[in-house]
């Protein structure tokens, strides 16, 4: 099933599936055109239809998204048969260069939303984000498709 403006209820069911989880598979495009798939944790913002992922600047998925920002995020439901795919254009934040810069702040927000909890030591977390060269990859859902099965009674 491909969702579009004709099926807002179906699209909402798919977005609800995305909102109910935090694990997915991010697909980026390698230079040769084949997909690069990476398991990721994501934070979903329903108001902006945006998934945020903490990535490191030197990884293949990040380099691929910087070169060709066409990306997809695949999210499976616990039953495996229900799934949603968000197609979008990746946006990359700046790389965290200081523990208290805007990039580190967004990484803190992304962690909180994806993990659903507080980190035990935010200063250590922020320093690690800088040391690892982390940044946030954002995917705004431009197209949503998949299959959202209704729960069986």
CSV table of C-alpha atoms in Angstrom, one decimal:
chain,number,residue,atom,x,y,z
A,1,UNK,CA,0.0,0.0,0.0
A,2,UNK,CA,1.3,3.4,-0.9
A,3,UNK,CA,-0.1,6.3,1.0
A,4,UNK,CA,-1.0,9.6,-0.5
A,5,UNK,CA,-3.5,12.4,0.0
A,6,UNK,CA,-6.4,10.0,-0.9
A,7,UNK,CA,-5.8,7.9,2.2
A,8,UNK,CA,-5.1,10.1,5.2
A,9,UNK,CA,-6.2,7.5,7.7
A,10,UNK,CA,-3.8,4.9,6.2
A,11,UNK,CA,-1.0,7.4,6.3
A,12,UNK,CA,-1.8,8.3,9.9
A,13,UNK,CA,-1.7,4.6,10.9
A,14,UNK,CA,1.8,4.4,9.3
A,15,UNK,CA,3.0,7.5,11.1
A,16,UNK,CA,1.6,6.1,14.4
A,17,UNK,CA,3.7,3.0,13.8
A,18,UNK,CA,6.8,5.2,13.4
A,19,UNK,CA,5.8,7.2,16.5
A,20,UNK,CA,5.4,4.0,18.5
A,21,UNK,CA,9.0,3.0,18.1
A,22,UNK,CA,12.6,4.1,18.1
A,23,UNK,CA,14.5,1.5,16.1
A,24,UNK,CA,14.7,1.5,12.3
A,25,UNK,CA,16.9,0.9,9.3
A,26,UNK,CA,18.3,4.0,7.6
A,27,UNK,CA,18.9,3.6,3.8
A,28,UNK,CA,21.4,5.9,2.1
A,29,UNK,CA,22.8,5.6,-1.4
A,30,UNK,CA,26.4,4.6,-2.0
A,31,UNK,CA,28.4,6.4,-4.7
A,32,UNK,CA,27.8,3.5,-7.1
A,33,UNK,CA,24.0,3.7,-6.5
A,34,UNK,CA,23.5,0.6,-4.3
A,35,UNK,CA,21.8,1.1,-0.9
A,36,UNK,CA,23.8,1.3,2.4
A,37,UNK,CA,21.6,0.0,5.2
A,38,UNK,CA,22.3,0.9,8.8
A,39,UNK,CA,20.4,-0.1,12.0
A,40,UNK,CA,19.7,3.1,13.9
A,41,UNK,CA,17.8,4.5,16.9
A,42,UNK,CA,15.6,7.5,16.0
A,43,UNK,CA,13.6,10.2,17.7
A,44,UNK,CA,10.3,11.0,16.1
A,45,UNK,CA,8.7,14.4,16.1
A,46,UNK,CA,5.1,14.0,14.9
A,47,UNK,CA,4.5,17.8,14.6
A,48,UNK,CA,7.2,18.2,12.0
A,49,UNK,CA,7.1,14.6,10.6
A,50,UNK,CA,10.8,14.4,11.3
A,51,UNK,CA,13.0,11.5,12.5
A,52,UNK,CA,16.3,12.5,14.1
A,53,UNK,CA,19.3,10.1,14.3
A,54,UNK,CA,22.6,10.6,16.0
A,55,UNK,CA,25.4,9.8,13.5
A,56,UNK,CA,29.2,10.2,13.4
A,57,UNK,CA,30.7,12.3,10.6
A,58,UNK,CA,33.1,9.7,9.4
A,59,UNK,CA,30.6,6.8,8.9
A,60,UNK,CA,29.4,5.6,5.5
A,61,UNK,CA,25.8,6.5,6.1
A,62,UNK,CA,26.7,10.1,7.0
A,63,UNK,CA,29.1,10.6,4.0
A,64,UNK,CA,26.4,9.1,1.7
A,65,UNK,CA,23.7,11.4,3.0
A,66,UNK,CA,26.0,14.4,2.7
A,67,UNK,CA,26.8,13.5,-0.9
A,68,UNK,CA,23.2,12.4,-1.9
A,69,UNK,CA,20.6,13.4,0.6
A,70,UNK,CA,17.9,11.0,-0.7
A,71,UNK,CA,17.3,8.7,2.3
A,72,UNK,CA,14.7,6.3,3.6
A,73,UNK,CA,13.9,5.1,7.1
A,74,UNK,CA,12.2,1.7,7.5
A,75,UNK,CA,10.4,0.9,10.7
A,76,UNK,CA,9.0,-2.5,11.5
A,77,UNK,CA,6.3,-3.2,14.0
A,78,UNK,CA,6.8,-6.0,16.6
A,79,UNK,CA,4.7,-8.3,14.4
A,80,UNK,CA,7.3,-7.8,11.6
A,81,UNK,CA,4.5,-7.7,8.9
A,82,UNK,CA,3.5,-4.2,9.6
A,83,UNK,CA,6.0,-1.5,8.5
A,84,UNK,CA,6.3,2.0,7.5
A,85,UNK,CA,8.9,3.7,5.2
A,86,UNK,CA,9.7,7.4,5.3
A,87,UNK,CA,11.3,8.8,2.2
A,88,UNK,CA,12.9,12.2,2.7
A,89,UNK,CA,15.8,14.5,2.1
A,90,UNK,CA,18.5,14.3,4.8
A,91,UNK,CA,19.6,17.4,6.6
A,92,UNK,CA,22.8,17.2,8.7
A,93,UNK,CA,23.4,19.4,11.7
A,94,UNK,CA,26.9,20.8,12.3
A,95,UNK,CA,29.3,18.3,14.0
A,96,UNK,CA,29.5,18.9,17.7
A,97,UNK,CA,32.7,20.9,18.3
A,98,UNK,CA,32.1,22.1,21.8
A,99,UNK,CA,30.2,20.3,24.6
A,100,UNK,CA,27.8,23.2,24.9
A,101,UNK,CA,27.2,24.2,21.3
A,102,UNK,CA,23.9,24.0,19.4
A,103,UNK,CA,24.9,20.6,17.8
A,104,UNK,CA,25.6,19.1,21.2
A,105,UNK,CA,22.3,20.5,22.5
A,106,UNK,CA,20.4,18.9,19.6
A,107,UNK,CA,22.2,15.6,20.3
A,108,UNK,CA,21.0,15.8,23.9
A,109,UNK,CA,17.4,16.4,22.7
A,110,UNK,CA,17.7,13.5,20.3
A,111,UNK,CA,19.0,11.2,23.0
A,112,UNK,CA,16.2,12.1,25.4
A,113,UNK,CA,13.5,11.6,22.7
A,114,UNK,CA,15.0,8.3,21.3
A,115,UNK,CA,15.9,6.7,24.7
A,116,UNK,CA,12.9,8.1,26.6
A,117,UNK,CA,15.1,8.8,29.6
A,118,UNK,CA,17.8,11.0,31.0
A,119,UNK,CA,21.5,10.2,30.6
A,120,UNK,CA,23.2,9.6,34.0
A,121,UNK,CA,26.0,12.1,33.2
A,122,UNK,CA,25.2,14.8,30.7
A,123,UNK,CA,28.6,16.4,30.9
A,124,UNK,CA,30.2,13.1,30.0
A,125,UNK,CA,27.6,12.6,27.2
A,126,UNK,CA,28.3,16.0,25.7
A,127,UNK,CA,32.1,15.5,25.8
A,128,UNK,CA,31.7,12.1,24.1
A,129,UNK,CA,29.6,13.6,21.4
A,130,UNK,CA,32.4,16.0,20.6
A,131,UNK,CA,35.1,13.3,20.8
A,132,UNK,CA,33.2,11.0,18.5
A,133,UNK,CA,32.4,13.8,16.0
A,134,UNK,CA,28.7,13.3,16.2
A,135,UNK,CA,25.9,15.2,14.5
A,136,UNK,CA,22.2,14.8,13.9
A,137,UNK,CA,20.8,13.5,10.7
A,138,UNK,CA,17.2,14.7,10.2
A,139,UNK,CA,14.7,13.0,7.8
A,140,UNK,CA,11.5,14.8,7.2
A,141,UNK,CA,8.9,12.4,5.9
A,142,UNK,CA,8.1,13.6,2.3
A,143,UNK,CA,6.5,10.3,1.4
A,144,UNK,CA,5.2,7.6,3.6
A,145,UNK,CA,4.3,4.0,2.5
A,146,UNK,CA,4.0,0.6,4.0
A,147,UNK,CA,1.4,-1.6,5.6
A,148,UNK,CA,-0.2,-1.0,8.9
A,149,UNK,CA,-2.1,-4.1,10.0
A,150,UNK,CA,-4.9,-3.6,12.5
A,151,UNK,CA,-4.4,-5.5,15.7
A,152,UNK,CA,-6.3,-8.8,15.8
A,153,UNK,CA,-8.9,-9.3,18.5
